């Protein structure tokens, strides 16, 4: 049995491997942990191992290939429509579950973002969990296990997943994207332990434009109103990347704060901008930086509420240069 395609999560893989080998899989699992760290991938690998003609998720047999092509008749997935999973969808799902598996020894049902089930949907699913059938396996995925009903949680075997360490993400970025260690470090540090985030980051923005953006930001002074207005206009032009730009600014000021606290430089995100960080830190105080980080968070909240972007950026830059 191999789960080699999935990085990390060794304990969780071990538990599943052993359960598979002994024929003692639970009727329902709850994979709980942050988004983008491989929960769904592991669930799919488990499904492959179950349906595989060689019983190991070989990847080559017709059953494995059907899983990969998302057309295996015994793998069912349930996902939110927008922000919720409604009762009608759970009911339709249950009608499927009541039929015998067509090709595999079990029907495998994946519920992604299970916390988005409405109360009605959760109560409906509870019936399935209370009367498990030997030929079904439910895998619930969630990043917010506390939002699930207690009664649902207690009927699943819970496998907690944790974020990947930055060093692991950095190593993968270096290997797969051929980034240099500093670039890989910056992306890894900004990815909250998520491979998905790390690989999904706009590299042009985070690696190249980051330096120019921070140069302009730190070059602004209280008196340069015109320059500030131009910069506000520039960064607010593209609604889609503005949150990323704020994330870059935030990471920079957190680096300055780390420096002011006298912590190790290994903890910095912007390892390639140490001198700039030290220079800014020499002119700043801890309360001053905390105020700036607060201004960035306020701006972020305002963007979430769809306020005028440019105005929000002007106010934020005024606070950042105060
Ligand atoms: Zn196979």
PDB file of C-alpha atoms and ligand atoms in Angstrom:
ATOM      1  CA  UNK A   1       0.000   0.000   0.000  1.00  0.00           C
ATOM      2  CA  UNK A   2       1.497   3.302  -1.001  1.00  0.00           C
ATOM      3  CA  UNK A   3       0.521   6.887  -0.362  1.00  0.00           C
ATOM      4  CA  UNK A   4       3.834   8.031  -1.722  1.00  0.00           C
ATOM      5  CA  UNK A   5       2.407  10.760  -3.877  1.00  0.00           C
ATOM      6  CA  UNK A   6       1.363  12.636  -0.780  1.00  0.00           C
ATOM      7  CA  UNK A   7       3.989  14.542   1.126  1.00  0.00           C
ATOM      8  CA  UNK A   8       4.093  14.388   4.903  1.00  0.00           C
ATOM      9  CA  UNK A   9       1.133  13.301   7.053  1.00  0.00           C
ATOM     10  CA  UNK A  10       3.014  10.100   7.908  1.00  0.00           C
ATOM     11  CA  UNK A  11       0.959   9.228  10.981  1.00  0.00           C
ATOM     12  CA  UNK A  12      -2.344   9.586   9.131  1.00  0.00           C
ATOM     13  CA  UNK A  13      -1.047   7.486   6.227  1.00  0.00           C
ATOM     14  CA  UNK A  14       0.118   4.821   8.678  1.00  0.00           C
ATOM     15  CA  UNK A  15      -3.262   4.579  10.361  1.00  0.00           C
ATOM     16  CA  UNK A  16      -5.047   4.183   7.024  1.00  0.00           C
ATOM     17  CA  UNK A  17      -2.470   1.753   5.667  1.00  0.00           C
ATOM     18  CA  UNK A  18      -2.864  -0.484   8.699  1.00  0.00           C
ATOM     19  CA  UNK A  19      -6.661  -0.312   8.635  1.00  0.00           C
ATOM     20  CA  UNK A  20      -6.641  -1.268   4.951  1.00  0.00           C
ATOM     21  CA  UNK A  21      -4.209  -4.136   5.482  1.00  0.00           C
ATOM     22  CA  UNK A  22      -6.270  -5.566   8.355  1.00  0.00           C
ATOM     23  CA  UNK A  23      -9.579  -4.997   6.650  1.00  0.00           C
ATOM     24  CA  UNK A  24     -10.584  -2.718   9.511  1.00  0.00           C
ATOM     25  CA  UNK A  25     -11.436   0.553   7.863  1.00  0.00           C
ATOM     26  CA  UNK A  26     -13.907   2.680   9.814  1.00  0.00           C
ATOM     27  CA  UNK A  27     -17.313   3.348   8.254  1.00  0.00           C
ATOM     28  CA  UNK A  28     -16.675   7.051   8.359  1.00  0.00           C
ATOM     29  CA  UNK A  29     -13.599   9.218   8.651  1.00  0.00           C
ATOM     30  CA  UNK A  30     -13.363  12.897   9.369  1.00  0.00           C
ATOM     31  CA  UNK A  31     -10.193  14.444   7.938  1.00  0.00           C
ATOM     32  CA  UNK A  32      -9.834  17.684   9.880  1.00  0.00           C
ATOM     33  CA  UNK A  33      -7.220  20.340   9.197  1.00  0.00           C
ATOM     34  CA  UNK A  34      -6.400  23.495   7.229  1.00  0.00           C
ATOM     35  CA  UNK A  35      -7.240  23.789   3.538  1.00  0.00           C
ATOM     36  CA  UNK A  36      -4.666  23.098   0.873  1.00  0.00           C
ATOM     37  CA  UNK A  37      -2.469  20.648   2.786  1.00  0.00           C
ATOM     38  CA  UNK A  38      -3.494  17.415   1.049  1.00  0.00           C
ATOM     39  CA  UNK A  39      -6.566  16.056   2.875  1.00  0.00           C
ATOM     40  CA  UNK A  40      -8.524  15.615  -0.310  1.00  0.00           C
ATOM     41  CA  UNK A  41      -5.565  14.085  -2.114  1.00  0.00           C
ATOM     42  CA  UNK A  42      -5.166  11.513   0.632  1.00  0.00           C
ATOM     43  CA  UNK A  43      -8.891  10.727   0.525  1.00  0.00           C
ATOM     44  CA  UNK A  44      -8.639  10.117  -3.219  1.00  0.00           C
ATOM     45  CA  UNK A  45      -5.580   7.910  -2.703  1.00  0.00           C
ATOM     46  CA  UNK A  46      -7.520   5.915  -0.124  1.00  0.00           C
ATOM     47  CA  UNK A  47     -10.337   5.514  -2.632  1.00  0.00           C
ATOM     48  CA  UNK A  48      -7.842   4.264  -5.218  1.00  0.00           C
ATOM     49  CA  UNK A  49      -6.428   1.735  -2.777  1.00  0.00           C
ATOM     50  CA  UNK A  50      -9.936   0.396  -2.137  1.00  0.00           C
ATOM     51  CA  UNK A  51     -11.084   0.085  -5.734  1.00  0.00           C
ATOM     52  CA  UNK A  52      -7.723  -0.960  -7.222  1.00  0.00           C
ATOM     53  CA  UNK A  53      -7.645  -4.368  -8.893  1.00  0.00           C
ATOM     54  CA  UNK A  54      -4.301  -4.944  -7.199  1.00  0.00           C
ATOM     55  CA  UNK A  55      -5.550  -3.567  -3.908  1.00  0.00           C
ATOM     56  CA  UNK A  56      -2.794  -1.043  -3.590  1.00  0.00           C
ATOM     57  CA  UNK A  57      -3.762   1.978  -5.653  1.00  0.00           C
ATOM     58  CA  UNK A  58      -1.391   0.953  -8.439  1.00  0.00           C
ATOM     59  CA  UNK A  59      -2.406   3.843 -10.682  1.00  0.00           C
ATOM     60  CA  UNK A  60      -2.409   1.669 -13.816  1.00  0.00           C
ATOM     61  CA  UNK A  61      -5.368  -0.684 -13.566  1.00  0.00           C
ATOM     62  CA  UNK A  62      -8.722   0.337 -15.074  1.00  0.00           C
ATOM     63  CA  UNK A  63     -10.204   1.025 -11.625  1.00  0.00           C
ATOM     64  CA  UNK A  64      -7.374   3.341 -10.586  1.00  0.00           C
ATOM     65  CA  UNK A  65      -7.622   5.142 -13.895  1.00  0.00           C
ATOM     66  CA  UNK A  66     -11.328   5.673 -13.463  1.00  0.00           C
ATOM     67  CA  UNK A  67     -10.661   7.329 -10.117  1.00  0.00           C
ATOM     68  CA  UNK A  68      -8.066   9.570 -11.721  1.00  0.00           C
ATOM     69  CA  UNK A  69     -10.478  10.483 -14.496  1.00  0.00           C
ATOM     70  CA  UNK A  70     -13.234  11.112 -11.961  1.00  0.00           C
ATOM     71  CA  UNK A  71     -15.572   8.623 -13.573  1.00  0.00           C
ATOM     72  CA  UNK A  72     -15.505   5.658 -11.229  1.00  0.00           C
ATOM     73  CA  UNK A  73     -19.137   4.667 -10.574  1.00  0.00           C
ATOM     74  CA  UNK A  74     -18.481   3.922  -6.896  1.00  0.00           C
ATOM     75  CA  UNK A  75     -16.805   7.182  -5.944  1.00  0.00           C
ATOM     76  CA  UNK A  76     -19.278   9.903  -5.084  1.00  0.00           C
ATOM     77  CA  UNK A  77     -18.401  13.418  -4.070  1.00  0.00           C
ATOM     78  CA  UNK A  78     -20.537  16.021  -2.419  1.00  0.00           C
ATOM     79  CA  UNK A  79     -19.424  19.638  -2.470  1.00  0.00           C
ATOM     80  CA  UNK A  80     -20.965  22.936  -1.368  1.00  0.00           C
ATOM     81  CA  UNK A  81     -23.054  24.979  -3.811  1.00  0.00           C
ATOM     82  CA  UNK A  82     -21.596  28.349  -2.968  1.00  0.00           C
ATOM     83  CA  UNK A  83     -21.546  28.492   0.804  1.00  0.00           C
ATOM     84  CA  UNK A  84     -23.689  25.559   1.856  1.00  0.00           C
ATOM     85  CA  UNK A  85     -24.486  21.891   1.309  1.00  0.00           C
ATOM     86  CA  UNK A  86     -28.252  21.621   1.282  1.00  0.00           C
ATOM     87  CA  UNK A  87     -30.481  18.799   2.427  1.00  0.00           C
ATOM     88  CA  UNK A  88     -31.692  17.979  -1.104  1.00  0.00           C
ATOM     89  CA  UNK A  89     -28.139  17.179  -2.116  1.00  0.00           C
ATOM     90  CA  UNK A  90     -27.583  14.955   0.906  1.00  0.00           C
ATOM     91  CA  UNK A  91     -30.852  13.125   0.184  1.00  0.00           C
ATOM     92  CA  UNK A  92     -29.887  12.515  -3.455  1.00  0.00           C
ATOM     93  CA  UNK A  93     -26.536  11.298  -2.232  1.00  0.00           C
ATOM     94  CA  UNK A  94     -28.193   8.903   0.180  1.00  0.00           C
ATOM     95  CA  UNK A  95     -30.346   7.415  -2.557  1.00  0.00           C
ATOM     96  CA  UNK A  96     -27.115   6.560  -4.368  1.00  0.00           C
ATOM     97  CA  UNK A  97     -25.639   5.064  -1.229  1.00  0.00           C
ATOM     98  CA  UNK A  98     -28.542   2.717  -0.810  1.00  0.00           C
ATOM     99  CA  UNK A  99     -27.624   0.961  -4.038  1.00  0.00           C
ATOM    100  CA  UNK A 100     -24.970  -1.719  -4.062  1.00  0.00           C
ATOM    101  CA  UNK A 101     -21.518  -0.793  -5.312  1.00  0.00           C
ATOM    102  CA  UNK A 102     -21.175  -1.479  -9.036  1.00  0.00           C
ATOM    103  CA  UNK A 103     -17.526  -2.390  -9.442  1.00  0.00           C
ATOM    104  CA  UNK A 104     -15.617  -1.847  -6.225  1.00  0.00           C
ATOM    105  CA  UNK A 105     -15.995  -3.668  -2.915  1.00  0.00           C
ATOM    106  CA  UNK A 106     -17.359  -0.467  -1.383  1.00  0.00           C
ATOM    107  CA  UNK A 107     -18.968   2.770  -2.350  1.00  0.00           C
ATOM    108  CA  UNK A 108     -16.784   5.665  -1.323  1.00  0.00           C
ATOM    109  CA  UNK A 109     -18.366   8.985  -0.520  1.00  0.00           C
ATOM    110  CA  UNK A 110     -16.383  12.128  -0.138  1.00  0.00           C
ATOM    111  CA  UNK A 111     -17.956  15.191   1.462  1.00  0.00           C
ATOM    112  CA  UNK A 112     -15.777  18.227   0.939  1.00  0.00           C
ATOM    113  CA  UNK A 113     -16.209  21.142   3.335  1.00  0.00           C
ATOM    114  CA  UNK A 114     -18.560  19.072   5.455  1.00  0.00           C
ATOM    115  CA  UNK A 115     -18.904  22.018   7.857  1.00  0.00           C
ATOM    116  CA  UNK A 116     -20.980  23.747   5.196  1.00  0.00           C
ATOM    117  CA  UNK A 117     -23.827  21.270   5.574  1.00  0.00           C
ATOM    118  CA  UNK A 118     -26.963  23.045   6.764  1.00  0.00           C
ATOM    119  CA  UNK A 119     -28.554  21.759   9.974  1.00  0.00           C
ATOM    120  CA  UNK A 120     -31.137  19.919   7.893  1.00  0.00           C
ATOM    121  CA  UNK A 121     -28.447  18.360   5.734  1.00  0.00           C
ATOM    122  CA  UNK A 122     -26.423  17.355   8.799  1.00  0.00           C
ATOM    123  CA  UNK A 123     -29.395  15.694  10.433  1.00  0.00           C
ATOM    124  CA  UNK A 124     -30.180  13.830   7.240  1.00  0.00           C
ATOM    125  CA  UNK A 125     -26.593  12.595   6.981  1.00  0.00           C
ATOM    126  CA  UNK A 126     -26.719  11.483  10.591  1.00  0.00           C
ATOM    127  CA  UNK A 127     -29.108   8.694   9.571  1.00  0.00           C
ATOM    128  CA  UNK A 128     -26.479   7.275   7.247  1.00  0.00           C
ATOM    129  CA  UNK A 129     -23.839   7.523   9.958  1.00  0.00           C
ATOM    130  CA  UNK A 130     -26.068   5.865  12.536  1.00  0.00           C
ATOM    131  CA  UNK A 131     -26.876   2.882  10.357  1.00  0.00           C
ATOM    132  CA  UNK A 132     -23.600   2.216   8.567  1.00  0.00           C
ATOM    133  CA  UNK A 133     -23.498  -0.390   5.834  1.00  0.00           C
ATOM    134  CA  UNK A 134     -20.514  -2.631   5.390  1.00  0.00           C
ATOM    135  CA  UNK A 135     -20.134  -1.667   1.764  1.00  0.00           C
ATOM    136  CA  UNK A 136     -19.865   2.090   2.125  1.00  0.00           C
ATOM    137  CA  UNK A 137     -17.109   4.372   3.304  1.00  0.00           C
ATOM    138  CA  UNK A 138     -17.727   8.020   4.095  1.00  0.00           C
ATOM    139  CA  UNK A 139     -14.889  10.502   4.187  1.00  0.00           C
ATOM    140  CA  UNK A 140     -15.763  13.944   5.484  1.00  0.00           C
ATOM    141  CA  UNK A 141     -13.269  16.738   4.924  1.00  0.00           C
ATOM    142  CA  UNK A 142     -13.263  19.950   6.901  1.00  0.00           C
ATOM    143  CA  UNK A 143     -11.053  22.830   7.930  1.00  0.00           C
ATOM    144  CA  UNK A 144     -13.463  23.748  10.737  1.00  0.00           C
ATOM    145  CA  UNK A 145     -14.376  20.566  12.622  1.00  0.00           C
ATOM    146  CA  UNK A 146     -16.004  22.584  15.411  1.00  0.00           C
ATOM    147  CA  UNK A 147     -18.731  23.729  13.068  1.00  0.00           C
ATOM    148  CA  UNK A 148     -19.936  20.145  12.610  1.00  0.00           C
ATOM    149  CA  UNK A 149     -22.636  18.713  14.845  1.00  0.00           C
ATOM    150  CA  UNK A 150     -21.238  16.819  17.840  1.00  0.00           C
ATOM    151  CA  UNK A 151     -23.343  13.869  16.817  1.00  0.00           C
ATOM    152  CA  UNK A 152     -21.658  13.766  13.408  1.00  0.00           C
ATOM    153  CA  UNK A 153     -18.169  14.135  14.819  1.00  0.00           C
ATOM    154  CA  UNK A 154     -18.716  11.387  17.366  1.00  0.00           C
ATOM    155  CA  UNK A 155     -19.711   8.902  14.674  1.00  0.00           C
ATOM    156  CA  UNK A 156     -16.594   9.421  12.596  1.00  0.00           C
ATOM    157  CA  UNK A 157     -13.048   8.376  13.230  1.00  0.00           C
ATOM    158  CA  UNK A 158     -11.280  11.730  13.346  1.00  0.00           C
ATOM    159  CA  UNK A 159      -7.893  12.125  11.698  1.00  0.00           C
ATOM    160  CA  UNK A 160      -6.395  15.519  12.515  1.00  0.00           C
ATOM    161  CA  UNK A 161      -4.103  17.031   9.886  1.00  0.00           C
ATOM    162  CA  UNK A 162      -1.595  19.791  10.516  1.00  0.00           C
ATOM    163  CA  UNK A 163       0.108  22.332   8.305  1.00  0.00           C
ATOM    164  CA  UNK A 164       3.339  21.415   6.571  1.00  0.00           C
ATOM    165  CA  UNK A 165       6.503  22.938   8.019  1.00  0.00           C
ATOM    166  CA  UNK A 166       7.894  25.760   5.871  1.00  0.00           C
ATOM    167  CA  UNK A 167      11.113  23.821   5.331  1.00  0.00           C
ATOM    168  CA  UNK A 168       9.221  21.003   3.593  1.00  0.00           C
ATOM    169  CA  UNK A 169       7.346  23.423   1.346  1.00  0.00           C
ATOM    170  CA  UNK A 170      10.534  25.294   0.578  1.00  0.00           C
ATOM    171  CA  UNK A 171      12.314  22.075  -0.415  1.00  0.00           C
ATOM    172  CA  UNK A 172       9.464  21.114  -2.771  1.00  0.00           C
ATOM    173  CA  UNK A 173       9.365  24.563  -4.361  1.00  0.00           C
ATOM    174  CA  UNK A 174      13.099  24.408  -4.987  1.00  0.00           C
ATOM    175  CA  UNK A 175      12.817  20.962  -6.499  1.00  0.00           C
ATOM    176  CA  UNK A 176       9.691  21.303  -8.598  1.00  0.00           C
ATOM    177  CA  UNK A 177       9.838  24.935  -9.684  1.00  0.00           C
ATOM    178  CA  UNK A 178      13.612  25.252  -9.710  1.00  0.00           C
ATOM    179  CA  UNK A 179      13.489  28.320  -7.493  1.00  0.00           C
ATOM    180  CA  UNK A 180      16.576  29.439  -5.625  1.00  0.00           C
ATOM    181  CA  UNK A 181      16.493  28.888  -1.832  1.00  0.00           C
ATOM    182  CA  UNK A 182      15.675  32.528  -1.022  1.00  0.00           C
ATOM    183  CA  UNK A 183      12.794  32.704  -3.491  1.00  0.00           C
ATOM    184  CA  UNK A 184      11.456  29.368  -2.288  1.00  0.00           C
ATOM    185  CA  UNK A 185      11.762  30.561   1.306  1.00  0.00           C
ATOM    186  CA  UNK A 186       9.706  33.707   0.598  1.00  0.00           C
ATOM    187  CA  UNK A 187       6.890  31.765  -1.062  1.00  0.00           C
ATOM    188  CA  UNK A 188       6.907  29.041   1.584  1.00  0.00           C
ATOM    189  CA  UNK A 189       6.839  31.562   4.424  1.00  0.00           C
ATOM    190  CA  UNK A 190       3.811  33.269   2.899  1.00  0.00           C
ATOM    191  CA  UNK A 191       1.830  30.076   2.373  1.00  0.00           C
ATOM    192  CA  UNK A 192       0.592  29.140   5.860  1.00  0.00           C
ATOM    193  CA  UNK A 193       1.853  25.589   5.545  1.00  0.00           C
ATOM    194  CA  UNK A 194      -0.233  24.933   2.433  1.00  0.00           C
ATOM    195  CA  UNK A 195       1.255  23.391  -0.695  1.00  0.00           C
ATOM    196  CA  UNK A 196      -1.757  24.562  -2.613  1.00  0.00           C
ATOM    197  CA  UNK A 197      -1.127  28.167  -1.644  1.00  0.00           C
ATOM    198  CA  UNK A 198       2.616  27.912  -2.202  1.00  0.00           C
ATOM    199  CA  UNK A 199       2.255  26.527  -5.707  1.00  0.00           C
ATOM    200  CA  UNK A 200      -0.679  28.797  -6.514  1.00  0.00           C
ATOM    201  CA  UNK A 201       1.126  32.039  -5.677  1.00  0.00           C
ATOM    202  CA  UNK A 202       1.694  34.503  -8.478  1.00  0.00           C
ATOM    203  CA  UNK A 203       5.466  34.223  -8.681  1.00  0.00           C
ATOM    204  CA  UNK A 204       5.916  37.357 -10.747  1.00  0.00           C
ATOM    205  CA  UNK A 205       4.083  39.362  -8.059  1.00  0.00           C
ATOM    206  CA  UNK A 206       5.567  37.701  -4.997  1.00  0.00           C
ATOM    207  CA  UNK A 207       9.137  37.402  -6.177  1.00  0.00           C
ATOM    208  CA  UNK A 208       9.726  40.301  -8.561  1.00  0.00           C
ATOM    209  CA  UNK A 209       7.122  43.009  -7.997  1.00  0.00           C
ATOM    210  CA  UNK A 210       7.345  42.518  -4.227  1.00  0.00           C
ATOM    211  CA  UNK A 211      10.718  44.256  -4.195  1.00  0.00           C
ATOM    212  CA  UNK A 212       9.516  47.242  -6.254  1.00  0.00           C
ATOM    213  CA  UNK A 213       6.319  47.571  -4.247  1.00  0.00           C
ATOM    214  CA  UNK A 214       8.201  47.574  -0.945  1.00  0.00           C
ATOM    215  CA  UNK A 215      10.769  50.005  -2.320  1.00  0.00           C
ATOM    216  CA  UNK A 216       8.021  52.465  -3.232  1.00  0.00           C
ATOM    217  CA  UNK A 217       6.201  51.927   0.054  1.00  0.00           C
ATOM    218  CA  UNK A 218       9.257  52.524   2.215  1.00  0.00           C
ATOM    219  CA  UNK A 219      10.291  55.476   0.058  1.00  0.00           C
ATOM    220  CA  UNK A 220       7.076  57.362   0.753  1.00  0.00           C
ATOM    221  CA  UNK A 221       7.314  60.144   3.299  1.00  0.00           C
ATOM    222  CA  UNK A 222       4.670  62.122   5.130  1.00  0.00           C
ATOM    223  CA  UNK A 223       5.168  65.116   2.864  1.00  0.00           C
ATOM    224  CA  UNK A 224       4.892  63.320  -0.477  1.00  0.00           C
ATOM    225  CA  UNK A 225       1.127  63.435  -0.846  1.00  0.00           C
ATOM    226  CA  UNK A 226       1.135  63.331  -4.630  1.00  0.00           C
ATOM    227  CA  UNK A 227       3.394  60.277  -4.716  1.00  0.00           C
ATOM    228  CA  UNK A 228       1.180  58.606  -2.161  1.00  0.00           C
ATOM    229  CA  UNK A 229      -1.973  59.236  -4.174  1.00  0.00           C
ATOM    230  CA  UNK A 230      -0.310  57.815  -7.270  1.00  0.00           C
ATOM    231  CA  UNK A 231       0.791  54.723  -5.382  1.00  0.00           C
ATOM    232  CA  UNK A 232      -2.732  54.260  -3.959  1.00  0.00           C
ATOM    233  CA  UNK A 233      -4.099  54.446  -7.485  1.00  0.00           C
ATOM    234  CA  UNK A 234      -1.500  51.994  -8.761  1.00  0.00           C
ATOM    235  CA  UNK A 235      -2.052  49.276  -6.145  1.00  0.00           C
ATOM    236  CA  UNK A 236      -5.835  49.554  -6.143  1.00  0.00           C
ATOM    237  CA  UNK A 237      -6.080  49.250  -9.933  1.00  0.00           C
ATOM    238  CA  UNK A 238      -6.466  45.468  -9.918  1.00  0.00           C
ATOM    239  CA  UNK A 239      -9.049  44.221  -7.457  1.00  0.00           C
ATOM    240  CA  UNK A 240      -7.869  40.624  -7.791  1.00  0.00           C
ATOM    241  CA  UNK A 241      -4.272  41.197  -6.725  1.00  0.00           C
ATOM    242  CA  UNK A 242      -4.817  43.884  -4.099  1.00  0.00           C
ATOM    243  CA  UNK A 243      -5.226  41.354  -1.232  1.00  0.00           C
ATOM    244  CA  UNK A 244      -1.902  39.804  -2.276  1.00  0.00           C
ATOM    245  CA  UNK A 245      -0.227  43.219  -2.211  1.00  0.00           C
ATOM    246  CA  UNK A 246      -1.559  43.811   1.313  1.00  0.00           C
ATOM    247  CA  UNK A 247      -0.230  40.400   2.314  1.00  0.00           C
ATOM    248  CA  UNK A 248       3.202  41.437   1.027  1.00  0.00           C
ATOM    249  CA  UNK A 249       3.082  44.690   3.029  1.00  0.00           C
ATOM    250  CA  UNK A 250       1.968  42.814   6.117  1.00  0.00           C
ATOM    251  CA  UNK A 251       4.755  40.266   5.842  1.00  0.00           C
ATOM    252  CA  UNK A 252       7.246  43.114   5.526  1.00  0.00           C
ATOM    253  CA  UNK A 253       6.085  44.919   8.672  1.00  0.00           C
ATOM    254  CA  UNK A 254       5.943  41.631  10.552  1.00  0.00           C
ATOM    255  CA  UNK A 255       9.584  41.147   9.548  1.00  0.00           C
ATOM    256  CA  UNK A 256      10.366  44.603  10.946  1.00  0.00           C
ATOM    257  CA  UNK A 257       8.566  43.642  14.160  1.00  0.00           C
ATOM    258  CA  UNK A 258      10.500  40.369  14.371  1.00  0.00           C
ATOM    259  CA  UNK A 259      13.706  42.378  14.034  1.00  0.00           C
ATOM    260  CA  UNK A 260      12.660  44.901  16.703  1.00  0.00           C
ATOM    261  CA  UNK A 261      11.966  41.975  19.027  1.00  0.00           C
ATOM    262  CA  UNK A 262      15.570  40.902  18.445  1.00  0.00           C
ATOM    263  CA  UNK A 263      14.600  37.531  17.017  1.00  0.00           C
ATOM    264  CA  UNK A 264      16.674  35.354  14.741  1.00  0.00           C
ATOM    265  CA  UNK A 265      16.846  36.495  11.098  1.00  0.00           C
ATOM    266  CA  UNK A 266      15.919  32.943  10.042  1.00  0.00           C
ATOM    267  CA  UNK A 267      12.387  33.855  11.047  1.00  0.00           C
ATOM    268  CA  UNK A 268      12.130  36.599   8.433  1.00  0.00           C
ATOM    269  CA  UNK A 269       9.966  36.131   5.356  1.00  0.00           C
ATOM    270  CA  UNK A 270      11.857  38.600   3.182  1.00  0.00           C
ATOM    271  CA  UNK A 271      15.300  37.067   3.597  1.00  0.00           C
ATOM    272  CA  UNK A 272      16.463  38.877   0.464  1.00  0.00           C
ATOM    273  CA  UNK A 273      15.536  42.282   1.905  1.00  0.00           C
ATOM    274  CA  UNK A 274      17.346  42.074   5.235  1.00  0.00           C
ATOM    275  CA  UNK A 275      19.078  45.434   4.820  1.00  0.00           C
ATOM    276  CA  UNK A 276      15.845  47.243   4.068  1.00  0.00           C
ATOM    277  CA  UNK A 277      14.191  45.562   7.050  1.00  0.00           C
ATOM    278  CA  UNK A 278      17.037  46.561   9.368  1.00  0.00           C
ATOM    279  CA  UNK A 279      16.978  50.130   8.036  1.00  0.00           C
ATOM    280  CA  UNK A 280      13.242  50.502   8.640  1.00  0.00           C
ATOM    281  CA  UNK A 281      13.541  48.820  12.042  1.00  0.00           C
ATOM    282  CA  UNK A 282      16.225  51.308  13.116  1.00  0.00           C
ATOM    283  CA  UNK A 283      13.762  54.161  12.583  1.00  0.00           C
ATOM    284  CA  UNK A 284      10.682  52.479  14.066  1.00  0.00           C
ATOM    285  CA  UNK A 285       9.339  51.501  17.479  1.00  0.00           C
ATOM    286  CA  UNK A 286       7.321  48.418  18.384  1.00  0.00           C
ATOM    287  CA  UNK A 287       4.116  50.420  19.053  1.00  0.00           C
ATOM    288  CA  UNK A 288       4.625  52.255  15.741  1.00  0.00           C
ATOM    289  CA  UNK A 289       4.843  48.984  13.792  1.00  0.00           C
ATOM    290  CA  UNK A 290       1.841  47.536  15.611  1.00  0.00           C
ATOM    291  CA  UNK A 291      -0.142  50.611  14.528  1.00  0.00           C
ATOM    292  CA  UNK A 292       0.921  50.029  10.922  1.00  0.00           C
ATOM    293  CA  UNK A 293      -0.048  46.353  11.052  1.00  0.00           C
ATOM    294  CA  UNK A 294      -3.394  47.431  12.474  1.00  0.00           C
ATOM    295  CA  UNK A 295      -3.847  49.889   9.574  1.00  0.00           C
ATOM    296  CA  UNK A 296      -3.207  47.031   7.127  1.00  0.00           C
ATOM    297  CA  UNK A 297      -5.760  44.809   8.828  1.00  0.00           C
ATOM    298  CA  UNK A 298      -8.328  47.607   8.821  1.00  0.00           C
ATOM    299  CA  UNK A 299      -7.744  48.096   5.093  1.00  0.00           C
ATOM    300  CA  UNK A 300      -8.202  44.382   4.501  1.00  0.00           C
ATOM    301  CA  UNK A 301     -11.489  44.357   6.391  1.00  0.00           C
ATOM    302  CA  UNK A 302     -12.715  47.339   4.396  1.00  0.00           C
ATOM    303  CA  UNK A 303     -11.902  45.613   1.113  1.00  0.00           C
ATOM    304  CA  UNK A 304     -13.903  42.595   2.275  1.00  0.00           C
ATOM    305  CA  UNK A 305     -16.820  44.964   2.713  1.00  0.00           C
ATOM    306  CA  UNK A 306     -16.408  46.331  -0.810  1.00  0.00           C
ATOM    307  CA  UNK A 307     -15.623  49.917   0.098  1.00  0.00           C
ATOM    308  CA  UNK A 308     -14.019  52.247  -2.442  1.00  0.00           C
ATOM    309  CA  UNK A 309     -10.635  50.608  -2.998  1.00  0.00           C
ATOM    310  CA  UNK A 310      -8.613  53.665  -3.831  1.00  0.00           C
ATOM    311  CA  UNK A 311      -9.949  55.622  -0.884  1.00  0.00           C
ATOM    312  CA  UNK A 312      -9.178  52.729   1.455  1.00  0.00           C
ATOM    313  CA  UNK A 313      -5.624  52.580   0.096  1.00  0.00           C
ATOM    314  CA  UNK A 314      -5.127  56.329   0.491  1.00  0.00           C
ATOM    315  CA  UNK A 315      -6.158  56.175   4.143  1.00  0.00           C
ATOM    316  CA  UNK A 316      -3.978  53.118   4.692  1.00  0.00           C
ATOM    317  CA  UNK A 317      -0.888  54.695   3.096  1.00  0.00           C
ATOM    318  CA  UNK A 318      -1.369  57.842   5.208  1.00  0.00           C
ATOM    319  CA  UNK A 319      -1.287  55.619   8.303  1.00  0.00           C
ATOM    320  CA  UNK A 320       1.710  53.674   7.029  1.00  0.00           C
ATOM    321  CA  UNK A 321       3.769  56.823   6.433  1.00  0.00           C
ATOM    322  CA  UNK A 322       2.735  58.606   9.631  1.00  0.00           C
TER     323      UNK A 322
HETATM  324 ZN1  LIG B   1      -4.922  -0.065  -9.420  1.00  0.00          ZN
END
